[in-house]
PDB file of C-alpha atoms and ligand atoms in Angstrom:
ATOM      1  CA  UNK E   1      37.089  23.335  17.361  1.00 57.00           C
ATOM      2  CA  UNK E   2      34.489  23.122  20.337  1.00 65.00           C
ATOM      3  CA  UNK E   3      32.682  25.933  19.079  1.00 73.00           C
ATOM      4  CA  UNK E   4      32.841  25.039  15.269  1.00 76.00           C
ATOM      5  CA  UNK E   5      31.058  22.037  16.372  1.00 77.00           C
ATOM      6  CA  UNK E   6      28.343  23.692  18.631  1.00 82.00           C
ATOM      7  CA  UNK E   7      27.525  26.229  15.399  1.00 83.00           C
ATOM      8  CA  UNK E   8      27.290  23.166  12.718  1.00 83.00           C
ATOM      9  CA  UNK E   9      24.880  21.699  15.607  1.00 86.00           C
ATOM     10  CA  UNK E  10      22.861  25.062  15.804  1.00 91.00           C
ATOM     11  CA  UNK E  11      22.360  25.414  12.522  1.00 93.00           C
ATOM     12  CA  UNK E  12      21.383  21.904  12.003  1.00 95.00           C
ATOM     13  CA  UNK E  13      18.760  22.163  14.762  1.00 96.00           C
ATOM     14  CA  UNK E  14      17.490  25.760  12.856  1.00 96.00           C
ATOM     15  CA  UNK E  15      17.295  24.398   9.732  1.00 97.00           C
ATOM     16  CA  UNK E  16      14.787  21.515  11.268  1.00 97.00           C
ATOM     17  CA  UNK E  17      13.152  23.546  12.905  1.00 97.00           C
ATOM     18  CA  UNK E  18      12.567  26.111   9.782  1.00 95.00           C
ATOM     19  CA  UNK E  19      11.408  23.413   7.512  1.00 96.00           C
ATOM     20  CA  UNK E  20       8.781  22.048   9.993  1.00 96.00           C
ATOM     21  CA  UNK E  21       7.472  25.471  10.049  1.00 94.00           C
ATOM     22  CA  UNK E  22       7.447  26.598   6.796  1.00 92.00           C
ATOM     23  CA  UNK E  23       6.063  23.135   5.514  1.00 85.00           C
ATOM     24  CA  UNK E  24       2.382  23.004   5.437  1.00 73.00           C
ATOM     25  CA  UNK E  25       1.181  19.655   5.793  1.00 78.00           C
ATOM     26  CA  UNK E  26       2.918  18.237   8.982  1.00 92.00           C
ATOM     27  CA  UNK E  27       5.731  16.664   7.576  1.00 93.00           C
ATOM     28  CA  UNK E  28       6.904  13.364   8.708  1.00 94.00           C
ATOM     29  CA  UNK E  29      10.637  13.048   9.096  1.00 96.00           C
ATOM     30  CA  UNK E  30      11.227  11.626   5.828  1.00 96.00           C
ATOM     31  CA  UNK E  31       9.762  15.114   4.055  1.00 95.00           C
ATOM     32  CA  UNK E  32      11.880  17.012   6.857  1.00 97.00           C
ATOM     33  CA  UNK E  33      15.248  15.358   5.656  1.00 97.00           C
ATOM     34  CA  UNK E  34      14.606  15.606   1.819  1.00 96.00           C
ATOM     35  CA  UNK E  35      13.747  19.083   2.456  1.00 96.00           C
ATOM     36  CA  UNK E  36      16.397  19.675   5.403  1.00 97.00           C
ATOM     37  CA  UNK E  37      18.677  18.078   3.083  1.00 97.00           C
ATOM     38  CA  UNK E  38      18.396  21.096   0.113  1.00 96.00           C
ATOM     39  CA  UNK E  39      19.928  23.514   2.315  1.00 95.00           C
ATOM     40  CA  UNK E  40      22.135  21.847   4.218  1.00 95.00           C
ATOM     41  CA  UNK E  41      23.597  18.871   2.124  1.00 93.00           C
ATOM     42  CA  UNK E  42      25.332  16.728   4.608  1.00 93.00           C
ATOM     43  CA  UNK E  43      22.478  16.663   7.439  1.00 95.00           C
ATOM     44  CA  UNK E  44      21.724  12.887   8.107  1.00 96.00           C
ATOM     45  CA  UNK E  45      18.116  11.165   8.766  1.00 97.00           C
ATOM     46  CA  UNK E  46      19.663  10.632  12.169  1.00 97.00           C
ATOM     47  CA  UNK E  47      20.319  14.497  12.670  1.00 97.00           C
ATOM     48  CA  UNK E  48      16.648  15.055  11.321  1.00 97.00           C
ATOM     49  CA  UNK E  49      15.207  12.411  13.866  1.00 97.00           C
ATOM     50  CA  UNK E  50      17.750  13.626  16.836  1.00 97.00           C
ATOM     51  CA  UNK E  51      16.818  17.796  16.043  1.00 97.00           C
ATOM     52  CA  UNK E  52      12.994  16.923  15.827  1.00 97.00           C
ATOM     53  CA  UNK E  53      12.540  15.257  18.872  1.00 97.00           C
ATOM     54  CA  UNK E  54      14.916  17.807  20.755  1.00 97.00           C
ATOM     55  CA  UNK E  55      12.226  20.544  19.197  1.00 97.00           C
ATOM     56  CA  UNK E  56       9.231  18.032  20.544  1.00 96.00           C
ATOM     57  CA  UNK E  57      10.897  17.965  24.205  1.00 96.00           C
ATOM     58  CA  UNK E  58      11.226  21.447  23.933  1.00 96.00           C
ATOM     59  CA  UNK E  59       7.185  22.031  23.163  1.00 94.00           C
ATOM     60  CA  UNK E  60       8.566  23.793  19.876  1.00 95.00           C
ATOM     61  CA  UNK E  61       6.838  21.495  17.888  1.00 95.00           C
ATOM     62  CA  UNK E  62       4.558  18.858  17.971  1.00 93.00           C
ATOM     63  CA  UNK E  63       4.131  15.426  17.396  1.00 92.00           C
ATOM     64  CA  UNK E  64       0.911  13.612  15.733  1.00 89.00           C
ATOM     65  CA  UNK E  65      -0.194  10.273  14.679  1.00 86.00           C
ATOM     66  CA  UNK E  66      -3.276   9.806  12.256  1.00 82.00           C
ATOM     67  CA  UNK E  67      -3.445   5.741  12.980  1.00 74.00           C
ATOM     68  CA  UNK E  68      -1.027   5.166  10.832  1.00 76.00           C
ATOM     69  CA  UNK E  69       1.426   4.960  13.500  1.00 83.00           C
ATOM     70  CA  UNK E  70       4.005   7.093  11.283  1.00 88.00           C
ATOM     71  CA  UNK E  71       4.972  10.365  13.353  1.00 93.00           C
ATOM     72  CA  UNK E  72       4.193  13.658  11.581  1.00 94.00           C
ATOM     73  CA  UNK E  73       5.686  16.917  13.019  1.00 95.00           C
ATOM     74  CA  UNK E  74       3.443  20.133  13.904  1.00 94.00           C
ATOM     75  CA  UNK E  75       4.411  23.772  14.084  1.00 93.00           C
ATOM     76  CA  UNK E  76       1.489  24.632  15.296  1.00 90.00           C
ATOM     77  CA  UNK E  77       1.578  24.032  19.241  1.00 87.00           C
ATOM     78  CA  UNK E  78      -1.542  25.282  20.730  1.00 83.00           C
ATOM     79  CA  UNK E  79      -4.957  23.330  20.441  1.00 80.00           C
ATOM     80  CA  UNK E  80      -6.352  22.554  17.526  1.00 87.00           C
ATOM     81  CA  UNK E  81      -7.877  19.872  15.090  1.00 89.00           C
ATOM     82  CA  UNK E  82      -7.079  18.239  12.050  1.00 92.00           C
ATOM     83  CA  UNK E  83      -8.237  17.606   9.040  1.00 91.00           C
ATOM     84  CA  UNK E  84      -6.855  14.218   6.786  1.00 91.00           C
ATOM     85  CA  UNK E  85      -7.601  13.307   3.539  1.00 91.00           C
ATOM     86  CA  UNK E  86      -7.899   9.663   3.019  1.00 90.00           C
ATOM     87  CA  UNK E  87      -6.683  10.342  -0.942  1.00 91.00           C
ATOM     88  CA  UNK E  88      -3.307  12.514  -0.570  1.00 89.00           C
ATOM     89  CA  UNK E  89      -2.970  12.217   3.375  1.00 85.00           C
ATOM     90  CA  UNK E  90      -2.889  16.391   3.350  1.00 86.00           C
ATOM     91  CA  UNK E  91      -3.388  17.439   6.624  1.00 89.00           C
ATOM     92  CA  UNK E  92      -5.410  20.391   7.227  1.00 89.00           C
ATOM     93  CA  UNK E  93      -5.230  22.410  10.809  1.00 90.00           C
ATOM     94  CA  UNK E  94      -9.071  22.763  11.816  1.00 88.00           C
ATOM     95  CA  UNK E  95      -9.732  25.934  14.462  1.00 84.00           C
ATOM     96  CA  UNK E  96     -12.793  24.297  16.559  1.00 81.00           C
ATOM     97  CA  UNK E  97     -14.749  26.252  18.342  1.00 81.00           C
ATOM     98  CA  UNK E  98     -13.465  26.664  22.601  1.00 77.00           C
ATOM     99  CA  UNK E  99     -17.369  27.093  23.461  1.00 80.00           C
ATOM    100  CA  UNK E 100     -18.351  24.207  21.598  1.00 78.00           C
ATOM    101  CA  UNK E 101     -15.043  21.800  22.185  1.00 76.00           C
ATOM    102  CA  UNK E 102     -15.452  23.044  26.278  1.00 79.00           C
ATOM    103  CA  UNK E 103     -18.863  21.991  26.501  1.00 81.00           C
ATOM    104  CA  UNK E 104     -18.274  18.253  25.772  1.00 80.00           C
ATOM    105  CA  UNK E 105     -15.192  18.326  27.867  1.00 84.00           C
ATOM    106  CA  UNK E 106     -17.089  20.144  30.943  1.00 87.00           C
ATOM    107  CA  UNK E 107     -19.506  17.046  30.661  1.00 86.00           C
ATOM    108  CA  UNK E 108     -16.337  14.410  30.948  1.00 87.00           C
ATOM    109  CA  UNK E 109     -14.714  16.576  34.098  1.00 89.00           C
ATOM    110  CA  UNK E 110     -18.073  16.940  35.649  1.00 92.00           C
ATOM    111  CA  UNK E 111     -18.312  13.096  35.397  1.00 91.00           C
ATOM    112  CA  UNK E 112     -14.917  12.687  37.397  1.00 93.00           C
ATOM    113  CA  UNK E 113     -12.742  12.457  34.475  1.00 91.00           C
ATOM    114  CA  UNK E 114      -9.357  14.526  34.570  1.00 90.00           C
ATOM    115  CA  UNK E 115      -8.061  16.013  31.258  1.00 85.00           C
ATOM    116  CA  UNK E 116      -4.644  16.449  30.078  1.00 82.00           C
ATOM    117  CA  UNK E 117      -5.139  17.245  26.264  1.00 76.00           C
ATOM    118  CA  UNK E 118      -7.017  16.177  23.579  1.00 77.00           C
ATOM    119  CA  UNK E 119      -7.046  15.800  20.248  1.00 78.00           C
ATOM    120  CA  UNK E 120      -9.827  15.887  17.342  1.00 85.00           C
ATOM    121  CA  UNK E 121      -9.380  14.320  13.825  1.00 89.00           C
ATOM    122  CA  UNK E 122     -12.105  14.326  10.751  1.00 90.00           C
ATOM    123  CA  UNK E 123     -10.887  12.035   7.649  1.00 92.00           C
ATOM    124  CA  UNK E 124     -12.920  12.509   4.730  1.00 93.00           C
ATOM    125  CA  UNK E 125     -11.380  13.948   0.933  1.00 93.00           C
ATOM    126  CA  UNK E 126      -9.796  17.537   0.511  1.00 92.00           C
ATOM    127  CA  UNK E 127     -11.523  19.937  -2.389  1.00 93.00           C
ATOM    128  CA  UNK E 128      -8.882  18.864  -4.684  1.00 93.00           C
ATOM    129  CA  UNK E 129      -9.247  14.852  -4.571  1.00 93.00           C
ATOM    130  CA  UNK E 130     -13.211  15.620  -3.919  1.00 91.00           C
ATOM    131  CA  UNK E 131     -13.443  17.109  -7.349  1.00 90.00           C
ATOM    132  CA  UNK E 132     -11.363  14.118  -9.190  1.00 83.00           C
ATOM    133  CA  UNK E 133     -13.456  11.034  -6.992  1.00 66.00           C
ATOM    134  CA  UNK E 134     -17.114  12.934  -8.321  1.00 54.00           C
ATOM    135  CA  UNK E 135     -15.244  13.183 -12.036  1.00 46.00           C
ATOM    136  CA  UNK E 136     -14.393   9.407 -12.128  1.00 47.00           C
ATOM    137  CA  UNK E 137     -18.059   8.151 -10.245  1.00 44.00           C
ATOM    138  CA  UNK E 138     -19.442  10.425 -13.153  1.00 41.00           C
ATOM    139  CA  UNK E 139     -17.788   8.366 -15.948  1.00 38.00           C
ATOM    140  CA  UNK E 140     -18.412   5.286 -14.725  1.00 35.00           C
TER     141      UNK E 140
HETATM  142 ZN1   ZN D 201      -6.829  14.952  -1.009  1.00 81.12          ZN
HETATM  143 ZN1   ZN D 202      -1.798  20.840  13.010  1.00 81.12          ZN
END
């Protein structure tokens, strides 16, 4: 019985996990569950909210905010920058540059300032909503 119950919360945790990395866009928890929720049909929002921020503790996944204080979850772990498009809210991982990003933060540690991360965001209009904004100024 122990163990049945310790499998069921396993595979919850797996499936979570799966869908935050297969996902592309940094799901919030909402997408997580309705997508969670396809393979595994009894998985609660609660079980969603519980697994994700077991992965977060973890450092599995992480955890951004773009202002809007509504917590989006990242697969991607290790530094980088994002992209957010103030039409669909797709968010786009951004590779910076070390050289470049290290040479403004070498200027804040020289100044006395101690770093524990960091985080860049550009908002601004994917291709996609780009193309239909220039269409509809072009009509008007
Ligand atoms: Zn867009
Ligand atoms: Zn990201």
């Amino acid at each position: 019985m122990e163990q049945r119950v310790h499998k069921r919360t396993t595979q919850q945790l797996q499936v979570v996990y799966q869908v935050v990395c297969q996902s592309c866009s940094h799901p919030t928890a909402d997408d997580v569950y309705l997508w969670a929720r396809r393979i595994l049909l009894r998985i609660s929002l609660g079980t969603v909210y519980h697994n994700l921020q077991r992965l977060v503790d973890e450092g599995k996944i992480g955890v951004l905010s773009f202002g809007d204080r509504i917590a989006r979850y990242d697969p991607t772990t290790v530094d980088h920058a994002h992209l957010v498009c103030r039409h669909c809210g797709l968010v786009q991982d951004v590779v910076l540059d070390p050289r470049v990003l290290g040479a403004g933060l070498k200027f804040l540690t020289r100044s006395g300032y101690t770093i524990f991360s960091h985080s860049f965001v550009a908002y601004g209009l994917c291709p996609a909503c780009e193309k239909g904004c220039s269409g509809t100024l072009q009509t008007v």
